[in-house]
JSON list of C-alpha atoms and ligand atoms in Angstrom, two decimals:
[
{"chain": "A", "resi": 1, "resn": "MET", "atom": "CA", "xyz": [239.75, 53.30, 168.15]},
{"chain": "A", "resi": 2, "resn": "ARG", "atom": "CA", "xyz": [238.65, 54.87, 164.84]},
{"chain": "A", "resi": 3, "resn": "ARG", "atom": "CA", "xyz": [234.90, 55.43, 164.90]},
{"chain": "A", "resi": 4, "resn": "ALA", "atom": "CA", "xyz": [232.44, 56.53, 162.23]},
{"chain": "A", "resi": 5, "resn": "VAL", "atom": "CA", "xyz": [228.70, 56.88, 161.85]},
{"chain": "A", "resi": 6, "resn": "CYS", "atom": "CA", "xyz": [226.49, 55.96, 158.88]},
{"chain": "A", "resi": 7, "resn": "PRO", "atom": "CA", "xyz": [223.29, 57.96, 159.47]},
{"chain": "A", "resi": 8, "resn": "GLY", "atom": "CA", "xyz": [219.99, 57.77, 157.66]},
{"chain": "A", "resi": 9, "resn": "SER", "atom": "CA", "xyz": [216.27, 57.08, 157.78]},
{"chain": "A", "resi": 10, "resn": "PHE", "atom": "CA", "xyz": [216.64, 53.49, 156.52]},
{"chain": "A", "resi": 11, "resn": "ASP", "atom": "CA", "xyz": [212.92, 53.05, 155.75]},
{"chain": "A", "resi": 12, "resn": "PRO", "atom": "CA", "xyz": [213.91, 50.35, 154.84]},
{"chain": "A", "resi": 13, "resn": "VAL", "atom": "CA", "xyz": [217.63, 49.60, 154.46]},
{"chain": "A", "resi": 14, "resn": "THR", "atom": "CA", "xyz": [218.54, 48.87, 150.82]},
{"chain": "A", "resi": 15, "resn": "ASN", "atom": "CA", "xyz": [221.49, 47.19, 149.11]},
{"chain": "A", "resi": 16, "resn": "GLY", "atom": "CA", "xyz": [222.80, 50.70, 148.47]},
{"chain": "A", "resi": 17, "resn": "HIS", "atom": "CA", "xyz": [222.88, 51.49, 152.21]},
{"chain": "A", "resi": 18, "resn": "LEU", "atom": "CA", "xyz": [224.37, 48.10, 152.96]},
{"chain": "A", "resi": 19, "resn": "ASP", "atom": "CA", "xyz": [227.16, 48.62, 150.43]},
{"chain": "A", "resi": 20, "resn": "ILE", "atom": "CA", "xyz": [228.17, 51.86, 152.18]},
{"chain": "A", "resi": 21, "resn": "ILE", "atom": "CA", "xyz": [227.97, 50.30, 155.67]},
{"chain": "A", "resi": 22, "resn": "VAL", "atom": "CA", "xyz": [230.14, 47.35, 154.59]},
{"chain": "A", "resi": 23, "resn": "ARG", "atom": "CA", "xyz": [232.72, 49.65, 153.03]},
{"chain": "A", "resi": 24, "resn": "ALA", "atom": "CA", "xyz": [232.76, 51.89, 156.12]},
{"chain": "A", "resi": 25, "resn": "SER", "atom": "CA", "xyz": [233.24, 48.82, 158.31]},
{"chain": "A", "resi": 26, "resn": "ARG", "atom": "CA", "xyz": [236.43, 48.02, 156.38]},
{"chain": "A", "resi": 27, "resn": "LEU", "atom": "CA", "xyz": [237.80, 51.52, 156.90]},
{"chain": "A", "resi": 28, "resn": "TYR", "atom": "CA", "xyz": [236.94, 52.05, 160.58]},
{"chain": "A", "resi": 29, "resn": "ASP", "atom": "CA", "xyz": [237.34, 50.00, 163.76]},
{"chain": "A", "resi": 30, "resn": "SER", "atom": "CA", "xyz": [233.78, 50.70, 164.81]},
{"chain": "A", "resi": 31, "resn": "VAL", "atom": "CA", "xyz": [230.79, 51.82, 162.73]},
{"chain": "A", "resi": 32, "resn": "HIS", "atom": "CA", "xyz": [227.60, 53.12, 164.30]},
{"chain": "A", "resi": 33, "resn": "VAL", "atom": "CA", "xyz": [224.54, 52.96, 162.08]},
{"chain": "A", "resi": 34, "resn": "ALA", "atom": "CA", "xyz": [222.31, 55.77, 163.34]},
{"chain": "A", "resi": 35, "resn": "VAL", "atom": "CA", "xyz": [218.62, 55.48, 162.52]},
{"chain": "A", "resi": 36, "resn": "MET", "atom": "CA", "xyz": [217.63, 59.13, 162.87]},
{"chain": "A", "resi": 37, "resn": "ILE", "atom": "CA", "xyz": [214.10, 59.70, 164.14]},
{"chain": "A", "resi": 38, "resn": "ASN", "atom": "CA", "xyz": [212.11, 62.25, 162.17]},
{"chain": "A", "resi": 39, "resn": "LYS", "atom": "CA", "xyz": [208.75, 62.72, 163.88]},
{"chain": "A", "resi": 40, "resn": "ALA", "atom": "CA", "xyz": [207.47, 64.84, 160.99]},
{"chain": "A", "resi": 41, "resn": "LYS", "atom": "CA", "xyz": [207.88, 61.93, 158.58]},
{"chain": "A", "resi": 42, "resn": "LYS", "atom": "CA", "xyz": [205.71, 58.87, 159.05]},
{"chain": "A", "resi": 43, "resn": "GLY", "atom": "CA", "xyz": [207.59, 55.92, 157.66]},
{"chain": "A", "resi": 44, "resn": "LEU", "atom": "CA", "xyz": [206.42, 52.55, 156.43]},
{"chain": "A", "resi": 45, "resn": "PHE", "atom": "CA", "xyz": [208.50, 50.72, 159.05]},
{"chain": "A", "resi": 46, "resn": "ASP", "atom": "CA", "xyz": [208.65, 51.90, 162.65]},
{"chain": "A", "resi": 47, "resn": "ILE", "atom": "CA", "xyz": [212.03, 52.61, 164.19]},
{"chain": "A", "resi": 48, "resn": "ASP", "atom": "CA", "xyz": [212.33, 49.24, 165.95]},
{"chain": "A", "resi": 49, "resn": "GLU", "atom": "CA", "xyz": [211.54, 47.40, 162.72]},
{"chain": "A", "resi": 50, "resn": "ARG", "atom": "CA", "xyz": [214.17, 49.41, 160.83]},
{"chain": "A", "resi": 51, "resn": "ILE", "atom": "CA", "xyz": [216.76, 48.66, 163.51]},
{"chain": "A", "resi": 52, "resn": "ALA", "atom": "CA", "xyz": [215.90, 44.95, 163.52]},
{"chain": "A", "resi": 53, "resn": "LEU", "atom": "CA", "xyz": [216.29, 44.74, 159.73]},
{"chain": "A", "resi": 54, "resn": "ILE", "atom": "CA", "xyz": [219.65, 46.55, 159.75]},
{"chain": "A", "resi": 55, "resn": "GLU", "atom": "CA", "xyz": [220.85, 44.31, 162.58]},
{"chain": "A", "resi": 56, "resn": "GLN", "atom": "CA", "xyz": [219.88, 41.22, 160.60]},
{"chain": "A", "resi": 57, "resn": "VAL", "atom": "CA", "xyz": [221.62, 42.31, 157.41]},
{"chain": "A", "resi": 58, "resn": "THR", "atom": "CA", "xyz": [224.79, 43.46, 159.20]},
{"chain": "A", "resi": 59, "resn": "ALA", "atom": "CA", "xyz": [224.95, 40.50, 161.60]},
{"chain": "A", "resi": 60, "resn": "GLU", "atom": "CA", "xyz": [228.14, 39.20, 160.01]},
{"chain": "A", "resi": 61, "resn": "LEU", "atom": "CA", "xyz": [229.96, 42.51, 160.44]},
{"chain": "A", "resi": 62, "resn": "GLY", "atom": "CA", "xyz": [231.54, 42.33, 163.87]},
{"chain": "A", "resi": 63, "resn": "ASN", "atom": "CA", "xyz": [232.24, 46.06, 164.19]},
{"chain": "A", "resi": 64, "resn": "VAL", "atom": "CA", "xyz": [228.82, 47.47, 163.32]},
{"chain": "A", "resi": 65, "resn": "ARG", "atom": "CA", "xyz": [226.21, 48.53, 165.87]},
{"chain": "A", "resi": 66, "resn": "VAL", "atom": "CA", "xyz": [222.78, 49.96, 165.19]},
{"chain": "A", "resi": 67, "resn": "GLU", "atom": "CA", "xyz": [221.10, 52.66, 167.27]},
{"chain": "A", "resi": 68, "resn": "ALA", "atom": "CA", "xyz": [218.14, 55.00, 167.02]},
{"chain": "A", "resi": 69, "resn": "PHE", "atom": "CA", "xyz": [218.63, 58.68, 167.78]},
{"chain": "A", "resi": 70, "resn": "ASN", "atom": "CA", "xyz": [216.21, 61.53, 168.28]},
{"chain": "A", "resi": 71, "resn": "GLY", "atom": "CA", "xyz": [218.08, 64.77, 167.79]},
{"chain": "A", "resi": 72, "resn": "LEU", "atom": "CA", "xyz": [220.91, 66.31, 165.86]},
{"chain": "A", "resi": 73, "resn": "LEU", "atom": "CA", "xyz": [223.45, 64.04, 164.23]},
{"chain": "A", "resi": 74, "resn": "VAL", "atom": "CA", "xyz": [226.26, 66.16, 165.69]},
{"chain": "A", "resi": 75, "resn": "ASP", "atom": "CA", "xyz": [224.93, 65.40, 169.20]},
{"chain": "A", "resi": 76, "resn": "PHE", "atom": "CA", "xyz": [224.90, 61.67, 168.41]},
{"chain": "A", "resi": 77, "resn": "CYS", "atom": "CA", "xyz": [228.55, 62.04, 167.35]},
{"chain": "A", "resi": 78, "resn": "ARG", "atom": "CA", "xyz": [229.54, 64.19, 170.31]},
{"chain": "A", "resi": 79, "resn": "GLN", "atom": "CA", "xyz": [228.02, 61.81, 172.87]},
{"chain": "A", "resi": 80, "resn": "ARG", "atom": "CA", "xyz": [229.91, 58.85, 171.38]},
{"chain": "A", "resi": 81, "resn": "GLU", "atom": "CA", "xyz": [233.13, 60.69, 170.47]},
{"chain": "A", "resi": 82, "resn": "ILE", "atom": "CA", "xyz": [232.64, 59.93, 166.77]},
{"chain": "A", "resi": 83, "resn": "PRO", "atom": "CA", "xyz": [234.71, 62.26, 164.55]},
{"chain": "A", "resi": 84, "resn": "ALA", "atom": "CA", "xyz": [233.50, 61.11, 161.13]},
{"chain": "A", "resi": 85, "resn": "ILE", "atom": "CA", "xyz": [230.22, 60.75, 159.23]},
{"chain": "A", "resi": 86, "resn": "VAL", "atom": "CA", "xyz": [230.29, 58.40, 156.22]},
{"chain": "A", "resi": 87, "resn": "LYS", "atom": "CA", "xyz": [227.74, 59.08, 153.49]},
{"chain": "A", "resi": 88, "resn": "GLY", "atom": "CA", "xyz": [227.17, 57.56, 150.06]},
{"chain": "A", "resi": 89, "resn": "LEU", "atom": "CA", "xyz": [226.95, 59.91, 147.09]},
{"chain": "A", "resi": 90, "resn": "ARG", "atom": "CA", "xyz": [224.78, 58.50, 144.33]},
{"chain": "A", "resi": 91, "resn": "ALA", "atom": "CA", "xyz": [224.89, 61.27, 141.76]},
{"chain": "A", "resi": 92, "resn": "VAL", "atom": "CA", "xyz": [225.57, 64.97, 141.33]},
{"chain": "A", "resi": 93, "resn": "SER", "atom": "CA", "xyz": [221.97, 65.59, 142.37]},
{"chain": "A", "resi": 94, "resn": "ASP", "atom": "CA", "xyz": [222.83, 64.36, 145.90]},
{"chain": "A", "resi": 95, "resn": "PHE", "atom": "CA", "xyz": [225.77, 66.67, 146.15]},
{"chain": "A", "resi": 96, "resn": "ASP", "atom": "CA", "xyz": [224.19, 70.07, 146.89]},
{"chain": "A", "resi": 97, "resn": "TYR", "atom": "CA", "xyz": [222.20, 68.93, 149.90]},
{"chain": "A", "resi": 98, "resn": "GLU", "atom": "CA", "xyz": [224.89, 66.61, 151.18]},
{"chain": "A", "resi": 99, "resn": "LEU", "atom": "CA", "xyz": [227.45, 69.39, 150.97]},
{"chain": "A", "resi": 100, "resn": "GLN", "atom": "CA", "xyz": [225.13, 71.73, 152.88]},
{"chain": "A", "resi": 101, "resn": "MET", "atom": "CA", "xyz": [224.64, 69.17, 155.64]},
{"chain": "A", "resi": 102, "resn": "ALA", "atom": "CA", "xyz": [228.35, 68.36, 155.79]},
{"chain": "A", "resi": 103, "resn": "GLN", "atom": "CA", "xyz": [229.24, 72.03, 156.12]},
{"chain": "A", "resi": 104, "resn": "MET", "atom": "CA", "xyz": [226.52, 72.65, 158.71]},
{"chain": "A", "resi": 105, "resn": "ASN", "atom": "CA", "xyz": [227.63, 69.65, 160.77]},
{"chain": "A", "resi": 106, "resn": "ASN", "atom": "CA", "xyz": [231.26, 70.68, 160.54]},
{"chain": "A", "resi": 107, "resn": "GLY", "atom": "CA", "xyz": [230.40, 74.23, 161.55]},
{"chain": "A", "resi": 108, "resn": "LEU", "atom": "CA", "xyz": [228.32, 73.02, 164.50]},
{"chain": "A", "resi": 109, "resn": "SER", "atom": "CA", "xyz": [230.82, 70.63, 166.01]},
{"chain": "A", "resi": 110, "resn": "GLY", "atom": "CA", "xyz": [233.88, 70.05, 163.83]},
{"chain": "A", "resi": 111, "resn": "VAL", "atom": "CA", "xyz": [232.72, 66.58, 162.77]},
{"chain": "A", "resi": 112, "resn": "GLU", "atom": "CA", "xyz": [233.97, 65.62, 159.31]},
{"chain": "A", "resi": 113, "resn": "THR", "atom": "CA", "xyz": [231.88, 64.04, 156.54]},
{"chain": "A", "resi": 114, "resn": "LEU", "atom": "CA", "xyz": [233.49, 61.50, 154.21]},
{"chain": "A", "resi": 115, "resn": "PHE", "atom": "CA", "xyz": [231.69, 60.82, 150.94]},
{"chain": "A", "resi": 116, "resn": "VAL", "atom": "CA", "xyz": [231.89, 57.37, 149.40]},
{"chain": "A", "resi": 117, "resn": "PRO", "atom": "CA", "xyz": [230.85, 57.03, 145.74]},
{"chain": "A", "resi": 118, "resn": "THR", "atom": "CA", "xyz": [227.90, 54.67, 145.53]},
{"chain": "A", "resi": 119, "resn": "ASN", "atom": "CA", "xyz": [228.35, 51.44, 143.63]},
{"chain": "A", "resi": 120, "resn": "PRO", "atom": "CA", "xyz": [227.01, 52.29, 140.12]},
{"chain": "A", "resi": 121, "resn": "ALA", "atom": "CA", "xyz": [224.68, 49.29, 140.41]},
{"chain": "A", "resi": 122, "resn": "TYR", "atom": "CA", "xyz": [222.80, 51.26, 143.07]},
{"chain": "A", "resi": 123, "resn": "SER", "atom": "CA", "xyz": [223.16, 54.85, 141.85]},
{"chain": "A", "resi": 124, "resn": "PHE", "atom": "CA", "xyz": [219.42, 55.15, 141.15]},
{"chain": "A", "resi": 125, "resn": "LEU", "atom": "CA", "xyz": [218.34, 53.39, 144.32]},
{"chain": "A", "resi": 126, "resn": "SER", "atom": "CA", "xyz": [216.44, 54.93, 147.23]},
{"chain": "A", "resi": 127, "resn": "SER", "atom": "CA", "xyz": [214.15, 53.58, 149.95]},
{"chain": "A", "resi": 128, "resn": "SER", "atom": "CA", "xyz": [211.28, 55.66, 148.56]},
{"chain": "A", "resi": 129, "resn": "LEU", "atom": "CA", "xyz": [211.60, 54.20, 145.06]},
{"chain": "A", "resi": 130, "resn": "VAL", "atom": "CA", "xyz": [211.91, 50.68, 146.42]},
{"chain": "A", "resi": 131, "resn": "LYS", "atom": "CA", "xyz": [208.66, 51.14, 148.38]},
{"chain": "A", "resi": 132, "resn": "GLU", "atom": "CA", "xyz": [206.87, 52.63, 145.39]},
{"chain": "A", "resi": 133, "resn": "VAL", "atom": "CA", "xyz": [207.94, 49.87, 143.00]},
{"chain": "A", "resi": 134, "resn": "ALA", "atom": "CA", "xyz": [207.11, 47.18, 145.57]},
{"chain": "A", "resi": 135, "resn": "GLN", "atom": "CA", "xyz": [203.68, 48.69, 146.20]},
{"chain": "A", "resi": 136, "resn": "TRP", "atom": "CA", "xyz": [202.80, 48.20, 142.54]},
{"chain": "A", "resi": 137, "resn": "GLY", "atom": "CA", "xyz": [204.13, 44.68, 142.40]},
{"chain": "A", "resi": 138, "resn": "GLY", "atom": "CA", "xyz": [207.46, 45.43, 140.71]},
{"chain": "A", "resi": 139, "resn": "ASP", "atom": "CA", "xyz": [210.48, 43.20, 141.26]},
{"chain": "A", "resi": 140, "resn": "ILE", "atom": "CA", "xyz": [212.87, 44.68, 143.81]},
{"chain": "A", "resi": 141, "resn": "SER", "atom": "CA", "xyz": [214.58, 41.44, 144.80]},
{"chain": "A", "resi": 142, "resn": "HIS", "atom": "CA", "xyz": [217.93, 42.62, 143.42]},
{"chain": "A", "resi": 143, "resn": "LEU", "atom": "CA", "xyz": [217.73, 45.93, 145.30]},
{"chain": "A", "resi": 144, "resn": "VAL", "atom": "CA", "xyz": [217.20, 44.90, 148.91]},
{"chain": "A", "resi": 145, "resn": "PRO", "atom": "CA", "xyz": [218.49, 42.07, 151.11]},
{"chain": "A", "resi": 146, "resn": "PRO", "atom": "CA", "xyz": [216.18, 39.01, 151.27]},
{"chain": "A", "resi": 147, "resn": "GLN", "atom": "CA", "xyz": [215.12, 39.81, 154.86]},
{"chain": "A", "resi": 148, "resn": "VAL", "atom": "CA", "xyz": [213.99, 43.26, 153.76]},
{"chain": "A", "resi": 149, "resn": "LEU", "atom": "CA", "xyz": [212.16, 41.84, 150.74]},
{"chain": "A", "resi": 150, "resn": "ASP", "atom": "CA", "xyz": [210.20, 39.50, 153.03]},
{"chain": "A", "resi": 151, "resn": "ALA", "atom": "CA", "xyz": [209.45, 42.29, 155.52]},
{"chain": "A", "resi": 152, "resn": "LEU", "atom": "CA", "xyz": [208.31, 44.63, 152.75]},
{"chain": "A", "resi": 153, "resn": "ASN", "atom": "CA", "xyz": [206.03, 42.03, 151.20]},
{"chain": "A", "resi": 154, "resn": "GLU", "atom": "CA", "xyz": [204.55, 41.25, 154.61]},
{"chain": "A", "resi": 155, "resn": "LYS", "atom": "CA", "xyz": [204.04, 44.96, 155.38]},
{"chain": "A", "resi": 156, "resn": "LEU", "atom": "CA", "xyz": [202.36, 45.61, 152.04]},
{"chain": "A", "resi": 157, "resn": "ARG", "atom": "CA", "xyz": [200.18, 42.53, 152.47]},
{"chain": "A", "resi": 158, "resn": "GLN", "atom": "CA", "xyz": [198.91, 43.92, 155.80]},
{"chain": "A", "resi": 159, "resn": "GLN", "atom": "CA", "xyz": [197.96, 47.29, 154.27]},
{"chain": "B", "resi": 1, "resn": "PNS", "atom": "O1", "xyz": [218.29, 58.68, 154.77]},
{"chain": "B", "resi": 1, "resn": "PNS", "atom": "P1", "xyz": [218.11, 60.17, 154.78]},
{"chain": "B", "resi": 1, "resn": "PNS", "atom": "O2", "xyz": [216.67, 60.53, 155.11]},
{"chain": "B", "resi": 1, "resn": "PNS", "atom": "O3", "xyz": [218.60, 60.82, 153.52]},
{"chain": "B", "resi": 1, "resn": "PNS", "atom": "O4", "xyz": [219.02, 60.73, 155.97]},
{"chain": "B", "resi": 1, "resn": "PNS", "atom": "C1", "xyz": [219.06, 62.09, 156.31]},
{"chain": "B", "resi": 1, "resn": "PNS", "atom": "C2", "xyz": [219.60, 62.25, 157.73]},
{"chain": "B", "resi": 1, "resn": "PNS", "atom": "C3", "xyz": [218.73, 61.47, 158.71]},
{"chain": "B", "resi": 1, "resn": "PNS", "atom": "C4", "xyz": [221.02, 61.72, 157.79]},
{"chain": "B", "resi": 1, "resn": "PNS", "atom": "C5", "xyz": [219.60, 63.77, 158.08]},
{"chain": "B", "resi": 1, "resn": "PNS", "atom": "O5", "xyz": [218.33, 64.30, 157.86]},
{"chain": "B", "resi": 1, "resn": "PNS", "atom": "C6", "xyz": [220.03, 64.01, 159.52]},
{"chain": "B", "resi": 1, "resn": "PNS", "atom": "O6", "xyz": [221.20, 63.99, 159.83]},
{"chain": "B", "resi": 1, "resn": "PNS", "atom": "N1", "xyz": [219.03, 64.21, 160.42]},
{"chain": "B", "resi": 1, "resn": "PNS", "atom": "C7", "xyz": [219.25, 64.37, 161.84]},
{"chain": "B", "resi": 1, "resn": "PNS", "atom": "C8", "xyz": [218.90, 65.78, 162.30]},
{"chain": "B", "resi": 1, "resn": "PNS", "atom": "C9", "xyz": [220.04, 66.74, 161.98]},
{"chain": "B", "resi": 1, "resn": "PNS", "atom": "O7", "xyz": [221.14, 66.59, 162.46]},
{"chain": "B", "resi": 1, "resn": "PNS", "atom": "N2", "xyz": [219.73, 67.73, 161.13]},
{"chain": "B", "resi": 1, "resn": "PNS", "atom": "C10", "xyz": [220.69, 68.72, 160.70]},
{"chain": "B", "resi": 1, "resn": "PNS", "atom": "C11", "xyz": [221.43, 68.24, 159.46]},
{"chain": "B", "resi": 1, "resn": "PNS", "atom": "S1", "xyz": [222.66, 69.39, 158.95]}
]
């Protein structure tokens, strides 16, 4: 069984994330989407909401499971015998930090990181920008799945 993890904050999941998860699901038998808990960072969506949205938008992918994790990514991998982390690389600006994390994770546990070039249609896309644009009424309907668009609009309406 070839396993991989797609980790992230996913606050919320975007079309860019989804593109990487779909591509990973074609390369591996089993893909774990790890919603990493960062207590220092208060998100817009709570962890259960993020998980529910990712589950909805990956429902048709039979080999994808979504889990939250509080701790080091290498421990998530070790506990589940996952040898590979799959990450999207949007631009050169992502590279420095991603390389640092990949080398740290490899040094800590031997886990490998595989970088997938982001679809150019999403190379500028991030959860933070999506939230900012949505907050000011901008159109993000082409950047997130419909379920996420609805959830974002509802969340912003409540604020
Ligand atoms: O979506 P993000 O916020 O860019 O994802 C970053 C994430 C969650 C993948 C990264 O911060 C992470 O792996 N956090 C878990 C804690 C950890 O393992 N830190 C050491 C990284 S070398």
